[in-house]
Tab-separated table of C-alpha atoms in Angstrom:
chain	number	residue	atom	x	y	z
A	286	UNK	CA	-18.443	-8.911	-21.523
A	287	UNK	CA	-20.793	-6.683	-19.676
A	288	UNK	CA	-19.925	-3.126	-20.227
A	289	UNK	CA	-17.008	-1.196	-18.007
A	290	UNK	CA	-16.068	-3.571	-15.343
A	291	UNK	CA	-14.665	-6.158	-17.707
A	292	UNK	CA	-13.526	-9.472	-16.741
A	293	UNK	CA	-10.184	-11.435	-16.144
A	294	UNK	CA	-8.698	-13.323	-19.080
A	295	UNK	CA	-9.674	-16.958	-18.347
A	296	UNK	CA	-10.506	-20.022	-20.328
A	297	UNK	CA	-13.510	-21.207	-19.439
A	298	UNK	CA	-12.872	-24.081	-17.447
A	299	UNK	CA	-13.914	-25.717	-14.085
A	300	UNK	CA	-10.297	-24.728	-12.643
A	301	UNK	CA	-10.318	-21.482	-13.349
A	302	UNK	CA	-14.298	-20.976	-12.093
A	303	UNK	CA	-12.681	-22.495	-8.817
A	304	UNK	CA	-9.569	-19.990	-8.880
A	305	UNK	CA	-11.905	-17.043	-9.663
A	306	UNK	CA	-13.802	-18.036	-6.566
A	307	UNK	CA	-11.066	-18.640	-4.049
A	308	UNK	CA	-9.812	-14.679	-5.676
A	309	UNK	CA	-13.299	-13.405	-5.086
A	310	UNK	CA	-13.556	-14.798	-1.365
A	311	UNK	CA	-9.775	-13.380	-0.707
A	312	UNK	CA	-10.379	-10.022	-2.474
A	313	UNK	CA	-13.434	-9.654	0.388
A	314	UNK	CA	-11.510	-11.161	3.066
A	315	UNK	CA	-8.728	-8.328	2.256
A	316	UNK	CA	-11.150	-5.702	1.590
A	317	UNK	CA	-12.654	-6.095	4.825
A	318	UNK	CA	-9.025	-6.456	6.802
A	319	UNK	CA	-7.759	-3.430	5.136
A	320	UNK	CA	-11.325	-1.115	5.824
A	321	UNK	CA	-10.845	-1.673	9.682
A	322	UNK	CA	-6.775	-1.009	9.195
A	323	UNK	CA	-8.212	2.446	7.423
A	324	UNK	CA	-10.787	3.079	9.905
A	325	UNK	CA	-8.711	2.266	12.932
A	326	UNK	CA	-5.455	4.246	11.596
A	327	UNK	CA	-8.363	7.288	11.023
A	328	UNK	CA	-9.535	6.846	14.421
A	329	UNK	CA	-6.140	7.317	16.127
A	330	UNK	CA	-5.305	10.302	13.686
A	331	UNK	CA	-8.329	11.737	14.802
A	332	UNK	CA	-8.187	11.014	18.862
A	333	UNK	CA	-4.409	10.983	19.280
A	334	UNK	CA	-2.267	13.015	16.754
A	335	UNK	CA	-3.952	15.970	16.160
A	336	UNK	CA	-4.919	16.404	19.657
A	337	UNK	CA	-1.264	16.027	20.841
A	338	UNK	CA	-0.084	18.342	18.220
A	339	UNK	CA	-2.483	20.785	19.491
A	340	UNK	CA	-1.602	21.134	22.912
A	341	UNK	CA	1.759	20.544	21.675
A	342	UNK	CA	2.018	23.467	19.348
A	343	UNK	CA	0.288	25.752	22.352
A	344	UNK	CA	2.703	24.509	25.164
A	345	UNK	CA	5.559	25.451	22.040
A	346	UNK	CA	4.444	29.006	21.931
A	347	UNK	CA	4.523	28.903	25.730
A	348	UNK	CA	7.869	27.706	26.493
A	349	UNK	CA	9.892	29.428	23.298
A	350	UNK	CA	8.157	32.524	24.976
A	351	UNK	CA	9.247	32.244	28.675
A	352	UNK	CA	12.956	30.897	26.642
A	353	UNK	CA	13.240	34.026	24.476
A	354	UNK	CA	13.059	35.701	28.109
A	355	UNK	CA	15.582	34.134	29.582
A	356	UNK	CA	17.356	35.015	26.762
A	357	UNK	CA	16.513	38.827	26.993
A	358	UNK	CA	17.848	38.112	30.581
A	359	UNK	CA	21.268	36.982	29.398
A	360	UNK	CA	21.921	39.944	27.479
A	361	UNK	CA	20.994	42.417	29.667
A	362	UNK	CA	23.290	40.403	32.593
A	363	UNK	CA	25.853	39.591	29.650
A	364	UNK	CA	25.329	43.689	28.742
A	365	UNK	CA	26.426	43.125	25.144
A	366	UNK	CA	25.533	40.326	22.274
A	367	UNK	CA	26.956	37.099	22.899
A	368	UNK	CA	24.698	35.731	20.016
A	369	UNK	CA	28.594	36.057	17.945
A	370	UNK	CA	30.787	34.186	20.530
A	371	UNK	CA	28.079	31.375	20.827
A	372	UNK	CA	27.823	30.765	17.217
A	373	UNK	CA	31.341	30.556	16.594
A	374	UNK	CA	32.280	28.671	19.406
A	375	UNK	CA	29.179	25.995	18.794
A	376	UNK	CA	31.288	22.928	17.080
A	377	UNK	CA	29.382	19.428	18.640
A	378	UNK	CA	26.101	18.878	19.349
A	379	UNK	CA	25.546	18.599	22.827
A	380	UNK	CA	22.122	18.151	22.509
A	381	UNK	CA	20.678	15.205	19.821
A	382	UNK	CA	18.386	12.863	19.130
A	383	UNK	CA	17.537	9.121	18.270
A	384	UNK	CA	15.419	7.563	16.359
A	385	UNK	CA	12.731	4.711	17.930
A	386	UNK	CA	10.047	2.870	16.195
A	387	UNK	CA	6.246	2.841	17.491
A	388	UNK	CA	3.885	-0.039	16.326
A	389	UNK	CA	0.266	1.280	15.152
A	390	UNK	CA	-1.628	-1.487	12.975
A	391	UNK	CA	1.408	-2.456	11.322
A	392	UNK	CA	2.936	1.057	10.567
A	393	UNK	CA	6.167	1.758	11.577
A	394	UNK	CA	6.741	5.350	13.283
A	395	UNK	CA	9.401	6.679	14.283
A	396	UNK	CA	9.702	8.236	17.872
A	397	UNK	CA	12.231	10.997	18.612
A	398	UNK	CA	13.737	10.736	21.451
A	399	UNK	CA	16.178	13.183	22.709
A	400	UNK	CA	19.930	12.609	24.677
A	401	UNK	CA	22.331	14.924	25.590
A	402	UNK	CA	26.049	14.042	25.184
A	403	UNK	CA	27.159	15.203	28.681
A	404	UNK	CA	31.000	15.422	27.619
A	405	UNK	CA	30.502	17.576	25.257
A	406	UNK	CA	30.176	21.333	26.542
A	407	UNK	CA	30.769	23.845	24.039
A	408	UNK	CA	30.080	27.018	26.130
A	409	UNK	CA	32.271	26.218	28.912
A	410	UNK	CA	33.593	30.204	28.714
A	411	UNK	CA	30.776	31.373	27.871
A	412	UNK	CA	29.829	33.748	30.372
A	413	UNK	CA	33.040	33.631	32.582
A	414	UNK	CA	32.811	37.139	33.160
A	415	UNK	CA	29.503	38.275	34.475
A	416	UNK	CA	26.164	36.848	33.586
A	417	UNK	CA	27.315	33.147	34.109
A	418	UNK	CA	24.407	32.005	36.174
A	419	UNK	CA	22.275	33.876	34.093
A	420	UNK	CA	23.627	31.651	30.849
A	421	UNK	CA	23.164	28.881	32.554
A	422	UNK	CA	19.757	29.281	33.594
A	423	UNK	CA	18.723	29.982	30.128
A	424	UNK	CA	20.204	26.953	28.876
A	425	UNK	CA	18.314	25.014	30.957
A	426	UNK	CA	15.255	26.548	30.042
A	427	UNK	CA	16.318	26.388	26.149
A	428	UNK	CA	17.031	22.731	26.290
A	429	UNK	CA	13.478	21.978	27.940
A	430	UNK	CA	12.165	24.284	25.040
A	431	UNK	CA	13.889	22.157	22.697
A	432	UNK	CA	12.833	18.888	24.183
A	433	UNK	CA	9.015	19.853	23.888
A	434	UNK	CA	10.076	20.725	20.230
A	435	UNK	CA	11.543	17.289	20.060
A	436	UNK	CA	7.914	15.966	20.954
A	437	UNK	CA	6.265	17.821	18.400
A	438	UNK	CA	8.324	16.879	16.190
A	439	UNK	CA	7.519	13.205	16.604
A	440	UNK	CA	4.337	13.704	16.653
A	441	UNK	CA	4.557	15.676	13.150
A	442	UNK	CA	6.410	13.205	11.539
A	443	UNK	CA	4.007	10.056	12.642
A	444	UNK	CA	0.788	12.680	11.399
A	445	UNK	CA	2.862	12.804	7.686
A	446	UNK	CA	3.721	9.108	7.774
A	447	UNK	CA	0.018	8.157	8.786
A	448	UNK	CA	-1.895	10.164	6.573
A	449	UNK	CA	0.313	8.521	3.449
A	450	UNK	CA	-0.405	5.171	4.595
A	451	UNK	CA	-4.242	6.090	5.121
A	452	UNK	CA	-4.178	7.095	1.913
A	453	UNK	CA	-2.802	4.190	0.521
A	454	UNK	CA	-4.921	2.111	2.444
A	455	UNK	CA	-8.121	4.177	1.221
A	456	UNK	CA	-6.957	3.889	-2.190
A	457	UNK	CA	-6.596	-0.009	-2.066
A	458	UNK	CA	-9.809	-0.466	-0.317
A	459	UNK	CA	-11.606	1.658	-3.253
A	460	UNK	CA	-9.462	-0.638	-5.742
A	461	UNK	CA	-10.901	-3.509	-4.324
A	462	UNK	CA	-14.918	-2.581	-3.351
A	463	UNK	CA	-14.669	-1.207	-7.006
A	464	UNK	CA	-12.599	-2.509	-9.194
A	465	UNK	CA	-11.351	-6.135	-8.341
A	466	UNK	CA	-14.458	-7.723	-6.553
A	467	UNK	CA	-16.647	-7.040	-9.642
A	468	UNK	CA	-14.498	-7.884	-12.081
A	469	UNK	CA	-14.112	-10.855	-10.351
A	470	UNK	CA	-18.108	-11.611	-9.459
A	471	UNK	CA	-18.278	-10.479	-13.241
A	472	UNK	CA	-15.914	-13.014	-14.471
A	473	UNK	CA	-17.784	-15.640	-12.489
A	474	UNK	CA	-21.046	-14.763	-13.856
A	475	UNK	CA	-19.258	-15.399	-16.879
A	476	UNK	CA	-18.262	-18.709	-16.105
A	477	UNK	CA	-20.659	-20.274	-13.753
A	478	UNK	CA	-22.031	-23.676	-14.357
A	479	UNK	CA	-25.661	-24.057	-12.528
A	480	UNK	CA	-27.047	-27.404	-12.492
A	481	UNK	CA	-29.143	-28.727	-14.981
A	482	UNK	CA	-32.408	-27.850	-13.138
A	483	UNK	CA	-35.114	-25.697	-14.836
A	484	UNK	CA	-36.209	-23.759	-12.064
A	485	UNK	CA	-32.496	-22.633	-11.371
A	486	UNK	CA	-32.005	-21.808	-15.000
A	487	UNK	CA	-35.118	-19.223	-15.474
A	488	UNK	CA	-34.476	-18.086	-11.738
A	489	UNK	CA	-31.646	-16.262	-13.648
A	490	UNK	CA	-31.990	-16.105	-17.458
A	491	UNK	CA	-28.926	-13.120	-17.096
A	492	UNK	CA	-26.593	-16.553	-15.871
A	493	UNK	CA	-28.061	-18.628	-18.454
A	494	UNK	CA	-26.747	-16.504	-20.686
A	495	UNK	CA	-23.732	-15.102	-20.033
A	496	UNK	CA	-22.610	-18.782	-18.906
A	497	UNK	CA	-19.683	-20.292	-20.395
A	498	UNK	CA	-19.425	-23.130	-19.012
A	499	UNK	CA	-22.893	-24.045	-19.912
A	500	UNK	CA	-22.330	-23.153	-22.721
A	501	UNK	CA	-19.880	-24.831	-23.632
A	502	UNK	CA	-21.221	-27.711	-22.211
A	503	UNK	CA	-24.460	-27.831	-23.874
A	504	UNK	CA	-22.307	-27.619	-27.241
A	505	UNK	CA	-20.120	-30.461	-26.089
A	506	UNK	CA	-23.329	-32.300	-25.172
A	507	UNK	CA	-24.593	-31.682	-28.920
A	508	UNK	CA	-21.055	-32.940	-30.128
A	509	UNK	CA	-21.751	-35.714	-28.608
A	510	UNK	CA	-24.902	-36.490	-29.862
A	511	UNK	CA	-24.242	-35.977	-32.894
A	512	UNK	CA	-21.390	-38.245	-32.675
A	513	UNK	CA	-23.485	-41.157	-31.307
A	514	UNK	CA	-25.881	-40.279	-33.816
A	515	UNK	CA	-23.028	-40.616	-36.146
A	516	UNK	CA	-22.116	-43.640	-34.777
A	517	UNK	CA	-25.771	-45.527	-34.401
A	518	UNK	CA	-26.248	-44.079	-38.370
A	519	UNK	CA	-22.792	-46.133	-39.451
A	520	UNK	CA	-23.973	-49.124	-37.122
A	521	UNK	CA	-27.057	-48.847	-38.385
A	522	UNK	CA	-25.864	-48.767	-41.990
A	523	UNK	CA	-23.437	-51.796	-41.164
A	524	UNK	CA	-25.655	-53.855	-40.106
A	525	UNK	CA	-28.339	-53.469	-43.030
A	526	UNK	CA	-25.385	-53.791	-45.302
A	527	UNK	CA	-24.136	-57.082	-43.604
A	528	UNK	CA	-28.052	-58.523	-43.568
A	529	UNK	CA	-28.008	-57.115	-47.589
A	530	UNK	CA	-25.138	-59.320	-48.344
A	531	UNK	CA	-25.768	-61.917	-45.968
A	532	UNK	CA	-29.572	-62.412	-47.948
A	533	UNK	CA	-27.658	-61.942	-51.290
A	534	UNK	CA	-25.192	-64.304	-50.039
A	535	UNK	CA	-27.990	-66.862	-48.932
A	536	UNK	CA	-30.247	-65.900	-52.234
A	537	UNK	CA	-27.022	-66.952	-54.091
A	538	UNK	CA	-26.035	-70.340	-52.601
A	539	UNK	CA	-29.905	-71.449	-52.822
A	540	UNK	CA	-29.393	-70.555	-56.414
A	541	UNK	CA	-26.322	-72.120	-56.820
A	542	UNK	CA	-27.445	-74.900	-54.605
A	543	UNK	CA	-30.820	-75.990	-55.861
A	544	UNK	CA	-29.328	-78.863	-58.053
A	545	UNK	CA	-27.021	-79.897	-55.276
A	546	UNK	CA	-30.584	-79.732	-53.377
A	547	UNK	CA	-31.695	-81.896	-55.673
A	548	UNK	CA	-29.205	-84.468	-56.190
A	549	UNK	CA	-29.712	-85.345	-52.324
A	550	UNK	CA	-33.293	-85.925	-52.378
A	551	UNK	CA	-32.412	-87.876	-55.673
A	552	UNK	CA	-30.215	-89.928	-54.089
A	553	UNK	CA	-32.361	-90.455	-51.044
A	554	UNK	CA	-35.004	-91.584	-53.589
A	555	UNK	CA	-32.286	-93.733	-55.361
A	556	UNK	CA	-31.412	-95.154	-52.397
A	557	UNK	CA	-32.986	-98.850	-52.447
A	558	UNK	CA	-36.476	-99.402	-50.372
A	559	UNK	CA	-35.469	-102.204	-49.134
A	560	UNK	CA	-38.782	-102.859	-47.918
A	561	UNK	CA	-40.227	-100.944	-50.657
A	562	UNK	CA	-42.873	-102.036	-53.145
A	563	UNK	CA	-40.188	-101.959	-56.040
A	564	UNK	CA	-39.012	-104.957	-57.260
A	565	UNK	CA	-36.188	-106.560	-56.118
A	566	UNK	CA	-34.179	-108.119	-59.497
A	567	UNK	CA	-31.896	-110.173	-57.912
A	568	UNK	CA	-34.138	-111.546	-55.248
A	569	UNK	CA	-34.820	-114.668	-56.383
A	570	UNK	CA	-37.730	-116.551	-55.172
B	300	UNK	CA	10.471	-0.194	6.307
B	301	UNK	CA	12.335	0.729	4.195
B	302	UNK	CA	12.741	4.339	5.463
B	303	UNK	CA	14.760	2.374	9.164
B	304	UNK	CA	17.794	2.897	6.857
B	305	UNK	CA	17.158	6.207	6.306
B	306	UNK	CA	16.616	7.944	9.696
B	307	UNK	CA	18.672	5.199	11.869
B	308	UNK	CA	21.769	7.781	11.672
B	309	UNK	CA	19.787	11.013	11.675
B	310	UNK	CA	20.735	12.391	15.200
B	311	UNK	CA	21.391	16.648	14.819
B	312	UNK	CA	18.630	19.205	14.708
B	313	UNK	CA	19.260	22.017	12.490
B	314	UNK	CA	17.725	25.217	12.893
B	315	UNK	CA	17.000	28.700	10.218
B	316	UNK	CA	15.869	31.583	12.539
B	317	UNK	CA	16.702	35.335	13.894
B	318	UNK	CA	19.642	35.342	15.715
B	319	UNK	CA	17.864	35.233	18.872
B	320	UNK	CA	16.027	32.327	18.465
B	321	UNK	CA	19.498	30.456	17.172
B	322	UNK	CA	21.460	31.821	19.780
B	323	UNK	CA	19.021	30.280	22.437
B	324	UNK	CA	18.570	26.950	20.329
B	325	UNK	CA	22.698	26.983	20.084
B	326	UNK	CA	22.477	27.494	23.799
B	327	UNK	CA	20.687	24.493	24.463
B	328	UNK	CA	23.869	22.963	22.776
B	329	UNK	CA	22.044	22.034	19.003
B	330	UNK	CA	24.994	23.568	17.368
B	331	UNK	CA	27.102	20.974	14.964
B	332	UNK	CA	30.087	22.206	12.755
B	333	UNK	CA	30.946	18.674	10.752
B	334	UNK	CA	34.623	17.881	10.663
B	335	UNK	CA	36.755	18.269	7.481
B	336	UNK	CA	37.482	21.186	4.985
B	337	UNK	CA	34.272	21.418	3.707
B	338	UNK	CA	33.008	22.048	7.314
B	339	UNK	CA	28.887	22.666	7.091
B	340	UNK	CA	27.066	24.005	9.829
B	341	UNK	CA	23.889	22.994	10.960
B	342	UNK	CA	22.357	26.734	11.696
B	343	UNK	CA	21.575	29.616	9.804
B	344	UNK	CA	21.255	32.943	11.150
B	345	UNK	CA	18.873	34.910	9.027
B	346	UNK	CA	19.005	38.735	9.323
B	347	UNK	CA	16.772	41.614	7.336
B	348	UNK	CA	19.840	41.691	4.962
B	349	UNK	CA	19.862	37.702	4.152
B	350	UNK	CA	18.715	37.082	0.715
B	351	UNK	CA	15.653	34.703	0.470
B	352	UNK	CA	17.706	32.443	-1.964
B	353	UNK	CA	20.124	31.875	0.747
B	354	UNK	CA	17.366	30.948	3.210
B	355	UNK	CA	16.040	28.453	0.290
B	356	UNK	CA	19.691	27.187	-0.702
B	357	UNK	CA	19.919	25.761	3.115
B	358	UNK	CA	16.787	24.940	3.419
B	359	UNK	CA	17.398	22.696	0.252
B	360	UNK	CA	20.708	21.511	1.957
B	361	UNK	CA	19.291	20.622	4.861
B	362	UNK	CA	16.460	19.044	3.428
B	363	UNK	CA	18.038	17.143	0.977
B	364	UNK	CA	21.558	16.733	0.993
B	365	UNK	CA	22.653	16.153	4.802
B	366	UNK	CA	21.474	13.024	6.231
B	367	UNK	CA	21.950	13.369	9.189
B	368	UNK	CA	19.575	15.971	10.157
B	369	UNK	CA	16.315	14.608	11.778
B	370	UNK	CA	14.698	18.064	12.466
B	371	UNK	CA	14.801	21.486	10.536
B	372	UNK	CA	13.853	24.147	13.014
B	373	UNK	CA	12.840	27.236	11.139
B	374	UNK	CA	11.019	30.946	12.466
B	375	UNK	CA	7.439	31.079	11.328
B	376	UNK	CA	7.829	34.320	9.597
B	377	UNK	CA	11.321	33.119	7.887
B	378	UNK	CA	9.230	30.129	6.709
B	379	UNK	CA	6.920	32.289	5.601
B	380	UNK	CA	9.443	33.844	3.536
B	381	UNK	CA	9.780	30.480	1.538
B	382	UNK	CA	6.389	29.087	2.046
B	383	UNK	CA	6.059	27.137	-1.227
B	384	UNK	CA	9.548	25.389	-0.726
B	385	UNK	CA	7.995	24.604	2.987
B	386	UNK	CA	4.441	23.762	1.778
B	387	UNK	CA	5.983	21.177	-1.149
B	388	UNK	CA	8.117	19.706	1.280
B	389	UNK	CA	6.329	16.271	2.620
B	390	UNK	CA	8.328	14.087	3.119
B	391	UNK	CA	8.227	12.697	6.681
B	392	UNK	CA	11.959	13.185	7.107
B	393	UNK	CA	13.350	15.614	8.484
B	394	UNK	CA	10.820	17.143	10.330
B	395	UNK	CA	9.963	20.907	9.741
B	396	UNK	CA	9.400	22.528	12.556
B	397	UNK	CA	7.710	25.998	12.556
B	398	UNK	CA	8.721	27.791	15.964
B	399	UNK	CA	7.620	31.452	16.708
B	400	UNK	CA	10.380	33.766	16.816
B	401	UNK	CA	10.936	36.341	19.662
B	402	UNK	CA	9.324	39.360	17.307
B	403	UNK	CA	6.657	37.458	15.574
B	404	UNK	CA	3.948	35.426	17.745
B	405	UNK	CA	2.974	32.273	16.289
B	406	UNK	CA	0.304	31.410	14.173
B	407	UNK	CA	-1.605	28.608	13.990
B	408	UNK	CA	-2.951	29.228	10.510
B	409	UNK	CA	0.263	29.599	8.165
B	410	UNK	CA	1.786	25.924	9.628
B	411	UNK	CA	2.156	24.239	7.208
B	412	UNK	CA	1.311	20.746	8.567
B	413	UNK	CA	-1.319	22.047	10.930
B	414	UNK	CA	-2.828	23.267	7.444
B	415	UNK	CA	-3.007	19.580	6.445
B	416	UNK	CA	-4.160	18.729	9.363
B	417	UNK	CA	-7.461	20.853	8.898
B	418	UNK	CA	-7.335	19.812	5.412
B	419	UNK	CA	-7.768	15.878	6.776
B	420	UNK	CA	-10.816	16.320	8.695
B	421	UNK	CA	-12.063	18.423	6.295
B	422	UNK	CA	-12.236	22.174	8.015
């Protein structure tokens, strides 16, 4: 039909004009359902995410710094590596994490949350010798480190899961403001019957063209015409050939008839006048 | 979602750095050696003699293969040393985390994700 935006496959018929509608009416209803989802998925991006990752990132730098201190501590108390004896003697994770869902206009994120499995303690020797309090302090202060990483780390993941499903949800919106509700308007151009008023039908000559349905209808209106016409031409035809043959019919029994006329009104004047002037033989006076 | 399945049994934290910065991390009791002969472990201690293919090869591993990491710590300037790997890495799980190493400050510039961040808005 008209140039690029096409138009759905339909018959032209009153049920699809009706479906077309209803699809028009739900591709706005959606388009306008998924623009505030976009818009209020953006918004928290924008006012939440980003600024937690922010400060998040800063307080990182902070704490891994004040950690890698402690650290510098332990070795100078320890007075040798110990970066050898921890990494071979590491065999369960103390520390973890788990996995929790967060809500946000229908998206599912997932929330880190870190636990520490208190029977498990790797490191137990560590340290036995001299520096012990020194180990421990720095574990402390690593596993607070680790927890802030934790955080960040949430907050990472949810800024990678929402910006996919904002750009899904752009993309759709742009599908449907640009694709599906003209196709669809397009389609019903196509098909729309207007009633059979003049003023409506020059009010939009672009209608009374492209219209289907009208179309359609004005040839099945023709048909139809043509058919009666048909029809009152046979009846028409019928009838003068029934009055033809009825006249021939009638011109043929007064032919045939006009002795049989006769005879009647010959026998009416045979019949006797009684009180006629004719003679009477057998009257005898 | 689909992806429930996915990170429901993701529990460890595995980490790439300078032996400092693992050390510490190990420490704070992050360390996992999986049972069984083929016993992987979730750390990688990355020296001036490590080969970047190695750093790559368990960064793919970790990545990829093990499911039950949920976060990949990693040194800024070791991520740097595999920053396309790092930069075509999106999925949402696991998380890469960049973490400044002892030696080398961090930068707010070479993350990758705070790089898509400023790509978002725009900046």
């Amino acid at each position: 039909m008209s140039g690029a935006v096409g138009r759905e496959p339909v018959f032209p018929t009153r049920q699809s004009l009706g479906i077309m509608k209803s699809k028009l009416k739900g591709a706005e209803i959606g388009h306008s359902l998924l623009k505030r989802k976009s818009e209020a998925l953006t918004k928290y991006v924008r006012a939440e995410i980003t600024r937690r990752i922010d400060e998040a990132k800063q307080k990182m730098g902070r704490v891994m710094q004040i950690a890698a201190f402690s650290l510098a501590e332990v070795s100078y108390a320890v007075g040798g590596d110990i970066g050898y004896q921890i990494q071979e003697s590491a065999k369960q994770a103390r520390f973890r994490v788990r996995a929790k869902h967060e809500n946000v206009s229908g998206v599912f994120l997932p929330q880190f949350e870190s636990h520490t499995e208190t029977a498990i303690n790797d490191f137990g020797l560590t340290g036995l010798g001299k520096g012990g309090q020194q180990i421990q302090r720095c574990r402390e202060t690593y596993a607070r480190a680790v927890e802030t990483l934790v955080e960040l780390a949430s907050l990472q993941t949810a800024f990678l899961i929402l910006d996919e499903v904002i750009k899904v949800v752009n993309r759709r919106v742009n599908a449907i403001e640009h694709v599906i509700i003209p196709r669809t308007e397009n389609t019903i151009k196509c098909l729309y019957y207007h009633p059979p008023s003049p003023d409506v039908a020059h009010s939009n000559p672009n209608t009374d063209i492209n219209s289907e349905l009208d179309e359609l209808d004005r040839e099945e209106f023709y048909r139809l015409k043509k058919v009666s016409g048909k029809k009152q031409r046979d009846v028409a035809e019928a009838d003068a050939e029934i009055l033809a043959a009825r006249q021939k019919a009638a011109e043929k029994e007064a032919a045939n008839n006009t002795p049989a006329v006769a005879a009647p009104s010959t026998g009416d004047t045979d019949a006797p006048d009684v009180l006629g002037e004719q003679e009477d033989n057998d009257v005898i006076f | 979602m689909a992806a429930a399945a996915t990170y429901k049994d993701r529990q460890f934290l595995a980490v790439i750095g300078d032996e400092d910065s693992v050390t510490g991390l190990l420490l704070a009791g992050i360390g996992h050696v999986t049972d069984g002969p083929d016993s992987q472990r979730n750390f990688l201690v990355v020296d001036g003699k490590t080969e970047t293919s190695e750093i790559e090869k368990t960064f793919q591993s970790f990545t990829q293969e093990r499911k039950d990491i949920a976060i990949v710590l990693i040194n800024q300037h070791i991520a740097e040393r595999i920053r396309h790997t790092v930069d075509t890495f999106a999925d949402p799980f696991p998380a890469i985390l960049e973490i400044p190493s002892k030696d080398h400050p961090y930068d707010p510039e070479k993350d990758s994700v705070l790089k898509r961040v400023r790509r978002l808005f725009g900046e």
